[in-house]
CSV table of C-alpha atoms and ligand atoms in Angstrom, one decimal:
chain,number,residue,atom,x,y,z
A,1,UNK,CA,-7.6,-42.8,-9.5
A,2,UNK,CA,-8.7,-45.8,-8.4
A,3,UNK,CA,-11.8,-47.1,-7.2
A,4,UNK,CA,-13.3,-48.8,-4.3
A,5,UNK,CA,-17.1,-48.9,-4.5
A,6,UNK,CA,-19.5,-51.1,-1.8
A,7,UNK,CA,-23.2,-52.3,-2.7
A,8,UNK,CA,-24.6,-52.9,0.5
A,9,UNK,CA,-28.0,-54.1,-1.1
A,10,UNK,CA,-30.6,-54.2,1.3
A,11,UNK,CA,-28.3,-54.1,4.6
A,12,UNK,CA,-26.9,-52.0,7.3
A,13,UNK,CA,-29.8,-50.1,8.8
A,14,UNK,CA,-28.8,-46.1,9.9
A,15,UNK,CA,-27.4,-47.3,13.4
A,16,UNK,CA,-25.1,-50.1,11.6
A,17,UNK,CA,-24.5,-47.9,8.7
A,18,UNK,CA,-23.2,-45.4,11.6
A,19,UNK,CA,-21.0,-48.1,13.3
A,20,UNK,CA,-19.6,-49.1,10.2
A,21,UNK,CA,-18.2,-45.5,9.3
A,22,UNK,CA,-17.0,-45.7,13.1
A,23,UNK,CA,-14.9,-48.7,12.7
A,24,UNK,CA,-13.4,-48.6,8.9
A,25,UNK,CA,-12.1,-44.8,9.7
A,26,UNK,CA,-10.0,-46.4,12.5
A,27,UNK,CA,-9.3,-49.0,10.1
A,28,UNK,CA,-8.4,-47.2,6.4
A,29,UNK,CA,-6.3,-44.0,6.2
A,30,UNK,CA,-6.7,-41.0,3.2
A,31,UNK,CA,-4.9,-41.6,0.3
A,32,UNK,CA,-5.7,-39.0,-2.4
A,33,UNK,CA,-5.0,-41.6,-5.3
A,34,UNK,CA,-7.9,-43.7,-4.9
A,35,UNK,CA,-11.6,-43.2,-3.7
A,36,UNK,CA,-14.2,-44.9,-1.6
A,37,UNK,CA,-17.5,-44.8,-2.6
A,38,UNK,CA,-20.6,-46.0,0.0
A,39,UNK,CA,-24.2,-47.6,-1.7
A,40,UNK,CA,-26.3,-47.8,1.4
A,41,UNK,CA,-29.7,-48.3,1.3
A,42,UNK,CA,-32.0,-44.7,0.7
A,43,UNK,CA,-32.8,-45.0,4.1
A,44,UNK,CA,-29.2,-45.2,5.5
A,45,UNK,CA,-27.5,-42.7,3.0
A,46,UNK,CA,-27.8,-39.7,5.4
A,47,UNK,CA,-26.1,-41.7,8.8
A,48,UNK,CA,-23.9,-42.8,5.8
A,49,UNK,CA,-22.9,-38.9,4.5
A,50,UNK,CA,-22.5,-37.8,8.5
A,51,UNK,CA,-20.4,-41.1,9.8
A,52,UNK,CA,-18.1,-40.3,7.0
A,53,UNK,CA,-17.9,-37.1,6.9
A,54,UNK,CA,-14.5,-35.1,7.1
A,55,UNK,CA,-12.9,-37.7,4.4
A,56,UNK,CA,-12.6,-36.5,0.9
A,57,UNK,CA,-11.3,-39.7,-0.3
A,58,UNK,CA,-15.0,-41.3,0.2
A,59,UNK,CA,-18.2,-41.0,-1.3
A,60,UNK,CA,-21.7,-41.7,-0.4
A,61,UNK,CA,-24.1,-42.8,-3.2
A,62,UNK,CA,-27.8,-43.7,-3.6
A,63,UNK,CA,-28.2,-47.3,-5.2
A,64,UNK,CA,-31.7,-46.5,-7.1
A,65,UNK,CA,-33.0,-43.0,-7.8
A,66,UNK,CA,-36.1,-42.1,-10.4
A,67,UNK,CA,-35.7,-39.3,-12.6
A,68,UNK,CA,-38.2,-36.9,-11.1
A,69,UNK,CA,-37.0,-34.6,-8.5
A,70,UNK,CA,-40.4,-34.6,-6.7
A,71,UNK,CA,-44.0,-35.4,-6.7
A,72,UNK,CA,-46.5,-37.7,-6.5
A,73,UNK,CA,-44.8,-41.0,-6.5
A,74,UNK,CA,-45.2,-43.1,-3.9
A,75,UNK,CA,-42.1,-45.2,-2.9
A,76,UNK,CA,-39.4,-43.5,-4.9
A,77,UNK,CA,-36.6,-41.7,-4.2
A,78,UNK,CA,-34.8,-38.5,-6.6
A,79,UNK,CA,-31.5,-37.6,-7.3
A,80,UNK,CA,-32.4,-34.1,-5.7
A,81,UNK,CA,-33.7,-35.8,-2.7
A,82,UNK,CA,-30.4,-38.0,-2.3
A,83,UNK,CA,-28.0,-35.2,-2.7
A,84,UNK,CA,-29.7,-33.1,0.0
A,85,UNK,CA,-29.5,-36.3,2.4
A,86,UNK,CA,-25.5,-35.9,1.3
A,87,UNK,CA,-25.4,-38.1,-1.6
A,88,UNK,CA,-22.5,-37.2,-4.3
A,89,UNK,CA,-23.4,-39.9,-6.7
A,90,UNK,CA,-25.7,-43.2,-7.7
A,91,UNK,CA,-25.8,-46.3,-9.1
A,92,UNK,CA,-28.0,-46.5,-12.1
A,93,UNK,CA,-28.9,-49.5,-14.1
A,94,UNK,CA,-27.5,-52.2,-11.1
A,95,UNK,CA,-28.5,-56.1,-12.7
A,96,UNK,CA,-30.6,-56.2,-9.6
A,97,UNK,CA,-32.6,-53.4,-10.9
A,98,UNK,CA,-32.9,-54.4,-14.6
A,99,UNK,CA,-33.9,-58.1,-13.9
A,100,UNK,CA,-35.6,-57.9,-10.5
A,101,UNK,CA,-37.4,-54.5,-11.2
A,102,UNK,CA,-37.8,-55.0,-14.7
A,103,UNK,CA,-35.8,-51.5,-15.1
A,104,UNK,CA,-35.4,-50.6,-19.5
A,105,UNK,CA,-32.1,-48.9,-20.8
A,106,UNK,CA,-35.2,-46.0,-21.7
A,107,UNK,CA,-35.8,-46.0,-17.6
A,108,UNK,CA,-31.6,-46.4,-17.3
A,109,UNK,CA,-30.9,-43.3,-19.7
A,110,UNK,CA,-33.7,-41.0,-18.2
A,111,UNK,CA,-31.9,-41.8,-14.8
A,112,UNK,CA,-29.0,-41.0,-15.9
A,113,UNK,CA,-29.8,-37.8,-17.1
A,114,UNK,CA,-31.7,-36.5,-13.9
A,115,UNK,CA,-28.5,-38.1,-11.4
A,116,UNK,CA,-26.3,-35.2,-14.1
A,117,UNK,CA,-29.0,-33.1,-13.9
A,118,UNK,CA,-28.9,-32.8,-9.9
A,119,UNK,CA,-24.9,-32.6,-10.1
A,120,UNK,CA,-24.4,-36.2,-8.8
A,121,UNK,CA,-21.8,-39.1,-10.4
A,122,UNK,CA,-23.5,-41.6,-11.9
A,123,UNK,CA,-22.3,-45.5,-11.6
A,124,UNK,CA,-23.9,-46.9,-14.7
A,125,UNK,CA,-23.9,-50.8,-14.2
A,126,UNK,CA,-23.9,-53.2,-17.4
A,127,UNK,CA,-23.5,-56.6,-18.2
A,128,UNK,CA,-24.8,-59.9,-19.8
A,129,UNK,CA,-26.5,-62.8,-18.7
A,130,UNK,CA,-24.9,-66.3,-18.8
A,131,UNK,CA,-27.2,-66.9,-21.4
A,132,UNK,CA,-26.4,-63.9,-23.3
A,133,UNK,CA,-22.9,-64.8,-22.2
A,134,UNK,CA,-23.3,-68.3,-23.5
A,135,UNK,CA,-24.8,-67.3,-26.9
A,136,UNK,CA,-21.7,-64.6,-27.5
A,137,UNK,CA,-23.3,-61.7,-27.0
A,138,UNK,CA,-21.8,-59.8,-24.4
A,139,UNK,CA,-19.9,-57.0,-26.6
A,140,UNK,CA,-23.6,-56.6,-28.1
A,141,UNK,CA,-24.7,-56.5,-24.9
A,142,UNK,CA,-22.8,-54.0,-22.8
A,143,UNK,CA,-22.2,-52.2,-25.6
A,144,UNK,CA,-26.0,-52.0,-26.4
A,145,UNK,CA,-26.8,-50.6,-22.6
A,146,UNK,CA,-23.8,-48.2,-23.0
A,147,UNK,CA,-24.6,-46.9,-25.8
A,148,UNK,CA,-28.4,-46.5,-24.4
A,149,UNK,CA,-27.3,-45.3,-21.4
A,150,UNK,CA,-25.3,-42.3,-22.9
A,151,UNK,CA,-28.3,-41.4,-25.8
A,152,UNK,CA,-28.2,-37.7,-25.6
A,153,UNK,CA,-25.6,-37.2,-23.1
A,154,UNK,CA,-22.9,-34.3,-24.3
A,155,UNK,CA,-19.1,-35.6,-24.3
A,156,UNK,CA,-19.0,-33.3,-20.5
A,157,UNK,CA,-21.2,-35.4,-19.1
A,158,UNK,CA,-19.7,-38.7,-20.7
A,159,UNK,CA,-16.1,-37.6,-18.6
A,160,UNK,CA,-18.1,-37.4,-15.3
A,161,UNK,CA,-20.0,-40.9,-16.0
A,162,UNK,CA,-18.2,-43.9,-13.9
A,163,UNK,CA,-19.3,-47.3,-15.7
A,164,UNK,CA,-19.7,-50.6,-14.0
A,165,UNK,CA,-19.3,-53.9,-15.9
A,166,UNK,CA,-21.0,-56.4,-13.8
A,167,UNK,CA,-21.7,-59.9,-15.5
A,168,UNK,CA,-25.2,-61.0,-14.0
A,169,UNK,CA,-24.1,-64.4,-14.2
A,170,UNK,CA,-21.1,-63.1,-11.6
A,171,UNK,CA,-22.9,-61.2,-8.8
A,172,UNK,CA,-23.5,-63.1,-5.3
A,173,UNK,CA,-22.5,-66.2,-7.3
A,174,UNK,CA,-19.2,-67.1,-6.3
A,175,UNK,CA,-18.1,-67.2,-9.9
A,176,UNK,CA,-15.7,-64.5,-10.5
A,177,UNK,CA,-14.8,-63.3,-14.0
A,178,UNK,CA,-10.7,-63.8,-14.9
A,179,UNK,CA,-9.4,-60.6,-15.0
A,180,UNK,CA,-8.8,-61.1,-18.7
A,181,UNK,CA,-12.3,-61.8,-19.6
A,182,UNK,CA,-13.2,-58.6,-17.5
A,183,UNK,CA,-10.3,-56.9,-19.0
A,184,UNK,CA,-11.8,-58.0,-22.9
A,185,UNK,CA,-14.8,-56.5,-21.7
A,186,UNK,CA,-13.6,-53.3,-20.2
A,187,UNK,CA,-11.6,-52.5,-24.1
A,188,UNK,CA,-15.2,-52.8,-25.9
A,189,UNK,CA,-16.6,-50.2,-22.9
A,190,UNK,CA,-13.8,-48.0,-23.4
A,191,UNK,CA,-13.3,-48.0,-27.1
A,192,UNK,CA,-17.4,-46.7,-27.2
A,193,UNK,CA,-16.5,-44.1,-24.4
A,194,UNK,CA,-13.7,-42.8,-26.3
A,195,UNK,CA,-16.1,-42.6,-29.4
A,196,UNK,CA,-18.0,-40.5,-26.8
A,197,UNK,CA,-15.4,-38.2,-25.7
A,198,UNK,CA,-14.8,-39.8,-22.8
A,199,UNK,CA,-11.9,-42.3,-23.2
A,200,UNK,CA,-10.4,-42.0,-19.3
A,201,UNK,CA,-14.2,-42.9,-17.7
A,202,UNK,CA,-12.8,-45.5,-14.8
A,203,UNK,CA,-14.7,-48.6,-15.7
A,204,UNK,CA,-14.8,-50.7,-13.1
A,205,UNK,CA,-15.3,-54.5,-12.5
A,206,UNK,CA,-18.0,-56.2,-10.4
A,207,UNK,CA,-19.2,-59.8,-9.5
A,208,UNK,CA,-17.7,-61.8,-6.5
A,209,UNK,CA,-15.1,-59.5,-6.0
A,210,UNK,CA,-13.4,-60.6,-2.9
A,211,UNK,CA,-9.9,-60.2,-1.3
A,212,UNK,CA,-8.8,-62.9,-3.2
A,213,UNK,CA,-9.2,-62.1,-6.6
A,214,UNK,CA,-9.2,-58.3,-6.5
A,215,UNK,CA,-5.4,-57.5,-6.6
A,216,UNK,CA,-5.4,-59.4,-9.8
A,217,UNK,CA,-8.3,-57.5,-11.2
A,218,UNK,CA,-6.4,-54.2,-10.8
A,219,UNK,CA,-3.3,-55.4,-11.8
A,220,UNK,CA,-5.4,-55.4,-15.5
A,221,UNK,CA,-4.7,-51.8,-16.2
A,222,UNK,CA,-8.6,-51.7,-17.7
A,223,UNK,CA,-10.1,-52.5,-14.4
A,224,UNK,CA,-9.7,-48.8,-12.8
A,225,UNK,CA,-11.5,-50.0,-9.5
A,226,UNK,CA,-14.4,-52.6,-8.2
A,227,UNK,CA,-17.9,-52.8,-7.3
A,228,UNK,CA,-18.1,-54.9,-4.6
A,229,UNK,CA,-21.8,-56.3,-2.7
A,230,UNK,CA,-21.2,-59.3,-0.4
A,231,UNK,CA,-17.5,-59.0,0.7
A,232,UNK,CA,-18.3,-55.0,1.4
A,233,UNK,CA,-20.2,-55.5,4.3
A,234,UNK,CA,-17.8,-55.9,7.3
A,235,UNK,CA,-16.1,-53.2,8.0
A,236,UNK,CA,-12.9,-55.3,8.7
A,237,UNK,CA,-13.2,-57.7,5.7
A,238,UNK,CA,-13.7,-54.2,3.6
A,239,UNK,CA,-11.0,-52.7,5.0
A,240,UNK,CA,-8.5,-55.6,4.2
A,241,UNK,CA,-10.0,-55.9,0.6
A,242,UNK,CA,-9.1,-52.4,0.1
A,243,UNK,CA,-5.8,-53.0,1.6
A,244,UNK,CA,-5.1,-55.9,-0.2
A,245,UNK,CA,-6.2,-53.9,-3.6
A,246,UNK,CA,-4.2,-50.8,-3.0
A,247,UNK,CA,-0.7,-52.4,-2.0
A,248,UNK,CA,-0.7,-53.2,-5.8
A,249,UNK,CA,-1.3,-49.8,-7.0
A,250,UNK,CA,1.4,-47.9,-8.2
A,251,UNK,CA,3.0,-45.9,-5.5
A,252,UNK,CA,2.1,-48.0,-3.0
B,301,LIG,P1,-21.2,-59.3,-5.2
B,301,LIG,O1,-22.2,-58.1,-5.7
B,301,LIG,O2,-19.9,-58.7,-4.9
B,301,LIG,O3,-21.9,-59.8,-3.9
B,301,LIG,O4,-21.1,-60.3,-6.2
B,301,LIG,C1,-21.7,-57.2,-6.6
B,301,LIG,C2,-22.8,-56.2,-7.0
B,301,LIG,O5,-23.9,-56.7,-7.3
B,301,LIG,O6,-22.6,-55.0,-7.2
């Protein structure tokens, strides 16, 4: 199965994220061998779940949840909350989160717990720096907010985990990772996931993914799909990436 995901950041208000749905359903038939997942904004994920409704081949996600399911904390939004607005997953631990919102593989892991516990996919994000990257740490790295992530999780909730590798130095840059460095990457993930009992979690690959570049990502059989921010947000230009991604899978 492989995997389509769009960030759309801080865009697409409920109205756009409705016209969006509109146009890429004209645009993007089923297919049962791959999925697309939606990160709208918490505000939009509801317009989201209803414009797309009726396809089981796509998925609507929150991009930020905190672990509590309710109560007194102004500005957040839960897992429970996100899965009642017809939210089947989230994206936990996004660079954007760690380094603008100062978010810790503690507040990562207790995420990740309460998106299982509320019987949503998490899409754990990880990746290095340039400076990390430049000082030849990224195995330590990823492997360190992997390993973090999945403290305490039992080996059924490591098979429904889908992992993002993002490197920082990648996202909204421009500056693509070859698919061989993601695909050096995607071996350290997977080696610690199959320590975990989870050695077929898709990892994905994210960072200036464009139509461009992406069939030769997933040509890498490591990269089982792609997180995607800028290029996700016309629904045309989506559409054609996803095209241009799938007429290399197998079967196509
Ligand atoms: P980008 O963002 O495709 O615009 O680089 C990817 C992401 O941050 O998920």
């Amino acid at each position: 199965m492989t995997i389509f995901a769009a960030n759309w950041k801080l865009h697409h208000a409920p109205d756009e994220a409705r016209q969006f749905a509109a146009r890429f359903l004209e645009l993007v038939p089923p297919r049962s061998d791959r999925t697309v997942a939606f990160f709208p904004t918490a505000l939009s994920v509801e317009a989201a779940a209803m414009g797309f409704a009726g396809r089981p081949d796509i998925t609507i996600g929150a991009q930020d949840v905190y672990w509590e399911a309710s109560g007194a904390f102004t500005g957040a939004t839960s897992p429970v909350l996100a899965a009642a607005a017809g939210a089947g997953a989230a994206l936990i631990g996004h660079s954007e989160r760690r380094h603008v919102f100062g978010e810790s593989d503690s507040d990562v892991r207790r995420k990740v717990t309460a998106v299982f516990a509320a019987g949503l996919t998490p899409f754990l994000c990880v990746g290095e720096t340039l400076e990390q990257r430049e000082a030849d740490t990224t195995e330590q790295v990823v492997v360190g907010q992997l390993e973090a992530a999945c403290q305490g999780l039992d080996s059924e909730q490591v098979i429904r985990l889908v992992v993002c590798y993002e490197p920082v130095w990648a996202i909204g840059t421009g500056r693509n990772a070859t698919p061989e460095d993601a695909a050096a990457v995607h071996t350290v993930l997977r080696r610690i996931l199959g320590s975990r009992g989870g050695p077929s979690v898709p990892v994905l690959y994210g960072g200036s993914v464009n139509q461009g570049n992406v069939a030769a990502l997933l040509a890498r059989p490591e990269v089982n799909g792609v997180l995607v921010g800028g290029a996700s947000l016309d629904p045309a230009k989506w559409a054609e990436l996803i095209r241009v991604g799938e007429a290399g899978l197998v079967g196509s």
